[in-house]
Amino acid sequence: MKPVLSFLPPSEKRKQYELRALGLRDFAGVGADETLDPFALARFANLLVVDFDQIKELSDESREHLLGAAADEWSGGACSRPLPNGWRLVILNPAHGAHRNRATLMEEVSHVFLGHKANRLAVVVSESRQVGTAAAQSKILARDYNKSDEEAAYAIGAAALVPYAALRRLVFEGRTAEQIAGRFRVSTALVEYRIKVTHLWAAYKGASTATDQHV
């Protein structure tokens, strides 16, 4: 057991996240240095990824807003209500690119494997009355949100995509975040997040400085 633990992050919380992530990778049948495909794993989680262009009855104005001005405000998500066959639809933001979509889908897969209750987005209609005027209705968006569930799902999904043992080795080899991202088909931002939360940032910066000095 000791050889395994020596390749886990130093903090207790990150160790627990990593062990769950390793469980997902083992379930997917990928090796320590292999790229994990969230789309293949999604099928085992009964998640059906639907192309954004397949959404019907969405106005041109709404479509333009979601992919334009509001593109950075949503990454994707799974419908809280399942289909009759038990599967749930997942929609990913096509404006975010393939690498970010992979991380978003992996987060949704993690929610399922962790047994989290799906968040719900609802529209609440309220009435406000003013003297001499008719009742005015206002719509308020209300969302269930569990912070700890969201943190765990993202952290475990990211760890499954970029496992600690391989990340640590690549950092000490002097690889850049961009190079590591290309290896695991994720964004540079996700790799940097993994380096920071696993306490490898000092080693990463030290390795990059040493590399610059030898150039």
Tab-separated table of C-alpha atoms in Angstrom:
chain	number	residue	atom	x	y	z
A	1	MET	CA	0.000	0.000	0.000
A	2	LYS	CA	2.876	2.410	0.691
A	3	PRO	CA	4.041	2.651	-2.944
A	4	VAL	CA	0.517	3.729	-3.927
A	5	LEU	CA	0.214	6.313	-1.151
A	6	SER	CA	3.569	7.826	-2.062
A	7	PHE	CA	2.033	8.866	-5.370
A	8	LEU	CA	-0.951	10.621	-3.845
A	9	PRO	CA	-1.187	14.379	-3.181
A	10	PRO	CA	0.030	15.517	0.276
A	11	SER	CA	-3.249	16.905	1.665
A	12	GLU	CA	-5.837	14.499	3.082
A	13	LYS	CA	-8.734	15.970	1.085
A	14	ARG	CA	-6.803	15.716	-2.190
A	15	LYS	CA	-5.806	12.144	-1.369
A	16	GLN	CA	-9.467	11.200	-1.082
A	17	TYR	CA	-10.281	12.967	-4.346
A	18	GLU	CA	-7.349	11.223	-6.050
A	19	LEU	CA	-8.385	7.780	-4.866
A	20	ARG	CA	-11.871	8.283	-6.289
A	21	ALA	CA	-10.381	9.593	-9.526
A	22	LEU	CA	-8.129	6.540	-9.753
A	23	GLY	CA	-11.226	4.413	-9.277
A	24	LEU	CA	-12.824	6.098	-12.282
A	25	ARG	CA	-9.697	5.570	-14.373
A	26	ASP	CA	-9.558	1.926	-13.324
A	27	PHE	CA	-13.231	1.505	-14.227
A	28	ALA	CA	-12.503	3.066	-17.643
A	29	GLY	CA	-9.594	0.657	-18.100
A	30	VAL	CA	-6.934	3.291	-18.832
A	31	GLY	CA	-3.312	3.121	-17.731
A	32	ALA	CA	-1.487	5.596	-15.529
A	33	ASP	CA	-0.187	7.664	-18.448
A	34	GLU	CA	-3.067	7.133	-20.862
A	35	THR	CA	-5.637	9.715	-21.896
A	36	LEU	CA	-9.097	9.233	-20.404
A	37	ASP	CA	-12.056	9.728	-22.759
A	38	PRO	CA	-15.007	11.217	-20.816
A	39	PHE	CA	-17.362	10.567	-23.742
A	40	ALA	CA	-16.728	6.822	-23.514
A	41	LEU	CA	-17.137	6.882	-19.736
A	42	ALA	CA	-20.372	8.902	-20.006
A	43	ARG	CA	-22.159	5.904	-21.512
A	44	PHE	CA	-21.561	3.920	-18.321
A	45	ALA	CA	-23.054	6.829	-16.342
A	46	ASN	CA	-26.199	6.803	-18.530
A	47	LEU	CA	-25.401	10.278	-19.839
A	48	LEU	CA	-26.370	11.096	-23.424
A	49	VAL	CA	-24.415	14.025	-24.858
A	50	VAL	CA	-26.586	16.081	-27.209
A	51	ASP	CA	-25.167	18.526	-29.718
A	52	PHE	CA	-26.220	22.111	-29.003
A	53	ASP	CA	-27.524	22.467	-32.573
A	54	GLN	CA	-30.005	19.651	-31.901
A	55	ILE	CA	-31.924	21.724	-29.343
A	56	LYS	CA	-35.345	22.510	-30.788
A	57	GLU	CA	-37.631	25.480	-30.119
A	58	LEU	CA	-34.727	27.714	-29.098
A	59	SER	CA	-35.109	31.167	-30.586
A	60	ASP	CA	-32.362	32.627	-32.747
A	61	GLU	CA	-32.013	35.432	-30.197
A	62	SER	CA	-31.510	32.993	-27.309
A	63	ARG	CA	-29.096	30.873	-29.322
A	64	GLU	CA	-27.035	33.928	-30.248
A	65	HIS	CA	-27.008	35.111	-26.622
A	66	LEU	CA	-25.934	31.731	-25.202
A	67	LEU	CA	-23.092	31.373	-27.694
A	68	GLY	CA	-22.161	35.048	-27.678
A	69	ALA	CA	-22.522	37.483	-24.774
A	70	ALA	CA	-23.325	34.718	-22.249
A	71	ALA	CA	-20.867	32.120	-23.555
A	72	ASP	CA	-18.595	32.469	-20.512
A	73	GLU	CA	-21.481	32.138	-18.051
A	74	TRP	CA	-22.219	28.455	-18.676
A	75	SER	CA	-20.126	25.386	-19.481
A	76	GLY	CA	-22.823	22.761	-19.777
A	77	GLY	CA	-24.899	20.505	-17.612
A	78	ALA	CA	-27.139	17.485	-17.328
A	79	CYS	CA	-30.918	17.637	-17.238
A	80	SER	CA	-32.146	16.914	-13.711
A	81	ARG	CA	-35.134	14.931	-15.016
A	82	PRO	CA	-34.117	11.635	-16.684
A	83	LEU	CA	-35.554	10.236	-19.895
A	84	PRO	CA	-38.014	7.311	-19.677
A	85	ASN	CA	-35.114	4.871	-20.175
A	86	GLY	CA	-33.226	6.363	-17.208
A	87	TRP	CA	-30.636	8.238	-19.249
A	88	ARG	CA	-30.053	11.963	-18.744
A	89	LEU	CA	-29.289	14.496	-21.444
A	90	VAL	CA	-26.082	16.501	-21.279
A	91	ILE	CA	-25.512	19.701	-23.241
A	92	LEU	CA	-22.024	21.169	-23.613
A	93	ASN	CA	-21.166	24.715	-24.616
A	94	PRO	CA	-19.712	24.477	-28.159
A	95	ALA	CA	-18.105	27.918	-27.747
A	96	HIS	CA	-15.722	26.537	-25.118
A	97	GLY	CA	-13.822	24.144	-27.334
A	98	ALA	CA	-13.084	20.429	-27.093
A	99	HIS	CA	-10.680	20.521	-24.143
A	100	ARG	CA	-12.985	22.471	-21.852
A	101	ASN	CA	-15.945	20.340	-22.953
A	102	ARG	CA	-14.039	17.235	-21.864
A	103	ALA	CA	-13.547	18.696	-18.377
A	104	THR	CA	-17.204	19.716	-18.141
A	105	LEU	CA	-18.406	16.268	-19.164
A	106	MET	CA	-15.977	14.606	-16.755
A	107	GLU	CA	-17.450	16.714	-13.970
A	108	GLU	CA	-20.952	15.501	-14.874
A	109	VAL	CA	-19.712	11.893	-14.963
A	110	SER	CA	-18.203	12.375	-11.505
A	111	HIS	CA	-21.522	13.649	-10.153
A	112	VAL	CA	-23.183	10.415	-11.283
A	113	PHE	CA	-20.507	8.069	-9.915
A	114	LEU	CA	-20.495	9.966	-6.609
A	115	GLY	CA	-24.277	9.632	-6.337
A	116	HIS	CA	-24.897	13.370	-6.142
A	117	LYS	CA	-28.394	14.747	-6.423
A	118	ALA	CA	-28.795	16.764	-9.623
A	119	ASN	CA	-29.060	20.524	-9.303
A	120	ARG	CA	-32.339	21.995	-10.496
A	121	LEU	CA	-32.917	25.254	-12.330
A	122	ALA	CA	-36.440	26.628	-11.980
A	123	VAL	CA	-38.375	29.756	-12.829
A	124	VAL	CA	-40.319	31.239	-9.916
A	125	VAL	CA	-43.104	33.651	-10.846
A	126	SER	CA	-43.964	36.278	-8.246
A	127	GLU	CA	-46.583	39.030	-8.228
A	128	SER	CA	-46.086	42.649	-7.138
A	129	ARG	CA	-49.075	44.987	-6.897
A	130	GLN	CA	-49.050	48.746	-7.052
A	131	VAL	CA	-51.927	51.099	-6.324
A	132	GLY	CA	-53.911	51.840	-9.460
A	133	THR	CA	-52.092	49.308	-11.620
A	134	ALA	CA	-52.666	45.707	-12.594
A	135	ALA	CA	-50.629	42.937	-11.044
A	136	ALA	CA	-47.132	42.796	-12.487
A	137	GLN	CA	-45.406	39.441	-12.744
A	138	SER	CA	-41.674	38.992	-12.378
A	139	LYS	CA	-39.664	35.836	-13.063
A	140	ILE	CA	-36.826	34.791	-10.793
A	141	LEU	CA	-34.385	32.007	-11.585
A	142	ALA	CA	-33.884	29.699	-8.604
A	143	ARG	CA	-31.211	27.000	-8.491
A	144	ASP	CA	-30.386	24.266	-6.018
A	145	TYR	CA	-26.643	24.376	-5.408
A	146	ASN	CA	-24.479	22.167	-3.248
A	147	LYS	CA	-21.026	23.737	-2.998
A	148	SER	CA	-19.265	20.675	-1.579
A	149	ASP	CA	-20.734	18.406	-4.273
A	150	GLU	CA	-19.656	20.807	-7.018
A	151	GLU	CA	-16.133	21.098	-5.605
A	152	ALA	CA	-15.752	17.344	-5.285
A	153	ALA	CA	-17.100	16.576	-8.757
A	154	TYR	CA	-14.826	19.104	-10.443
A	155	ALA	CA	-11.763	18.101	-8.419
A	156	ILE	CA	-12.267	14.377	-8.989
A	157	GLY	CA	-13.043	14.886	-12.660
A	158	ALA	CA	-9.875	16.940	-13.103
A	159	ALA	CA	-7.826	14.341	-11.213
A	160	ALA	CA	-9.223	11.582	-13.413
A	161	LEU	CA	-8.184	13.514	-16.528
A	162	VAL	CA	-4.736	14.455	-15.182
A	163	PRO	CA	-3.661	11.875	-12.548
A	164	TYR	CA	-1.237	12.999	-9.855
A	165	ALA	CA	1.481	10.378	-10.359
A	166	ALA	CA	1.914	11.218	-14.043
A	167	LEU	CA	1.565	14.951	-13.373
A	168	ARG	CA	4.246	14.855	-10.678
A	169	ARG	CA	6.665	12.988	-12.898
A	170	LEU	CA	6.133	15.362	-15.823
A	171	VAL	CA	6.556	18.409	-13.583
A	172	PHE	CA	9.892	17.125	-12.282
A	173	GLU	CA	10.930	16.367	-15.855
A	174	GLY	CA	10.529	20.066	-16.552
A	175	ARG	CA	7.511	19.779	-18.863
A	176	THR	CA	5.415	22.917	-19.325
A	177	ALA	CA	1.722	23.116	-18.512
A	178	GLU	CA	1.051	23.422	-22.252
A	179	GLN	CA	2.953	20.203	-22.951
A	180	ILE	CA	1.138	18.340	-20.174
A	181	ALA	CA	-2.194	19.668	-21.402
A	182	GLY	CA	-1.478	18.388	-24.904
A	183	ARG	CA	-0.582	14.963	-23.547
A	184	PHE	CA	-3.886	14.556	-21.672
A	185	ARG	CA	-6.053	16.568	-24.112
A	186	VAL	CA	-7.154	19.149	-21.558
A	187	SER	CA	-6.767	22.904	-21.229
A	188	THR	CA	-3.624	24.548	-19.874
A	189	ALA	CA	-5.796	26.170	-17.187
A	190	LEU	CA	-6.900	22.753	-15.905
A	191	VAL	CA	-3.294	21.529	-15.725
A	192	GLU	CA	-2.253	24.631	-13.795
A	193	TYR	CA	-5.191	24.090	-11.423
A	194	ARG	CA	-4.030	20.517	-10.831
A	195	ILE	CA	-0.438	21.621	-10.241
A	196	LYS	CA	-1.538	24.193	-7.670
A	197	VAL	CA	-4.032	22.094	-5.678
A	198	THR	CA	-1.619	19.158	-5.449
A	199	HIS	CA	1.142	21.405	-4.028
A	200	LEU	CA	3.399	21.002	-7.064
A	201	TRP	CA	3.464	24.687	-8.024
A	202	ALA	CA	6.803	25.474	-6.340
A	203	ALA	CA	8.439	22.478	-8.013
A	204	TYR	CA	6.856	23.440	-11.332
A	205	LYS	CA	8.129	27.019	-11.182
A	206	GLY	CA	11.538	25.813	-10.028
A	207	ALA	CA	11.770	23.364	-12.923
A	208	SER	CA	10.716	26.006	-15.450
A	209	THR	CA	13.307	28.455	-14.059
A	210	ALA	CA	16.038	25.830	-14.289
A	211	THR	CA	15.036	25.076	-17.863
A	212	ASP	CA	15.162	28.781	-18.800
A	213	GLN	CA	18.665	29.071	-17.357
A	214	HIS	CA	19.902	26.214	-19.523
A	215	VAL	CA	18.422	27.623	-22.711
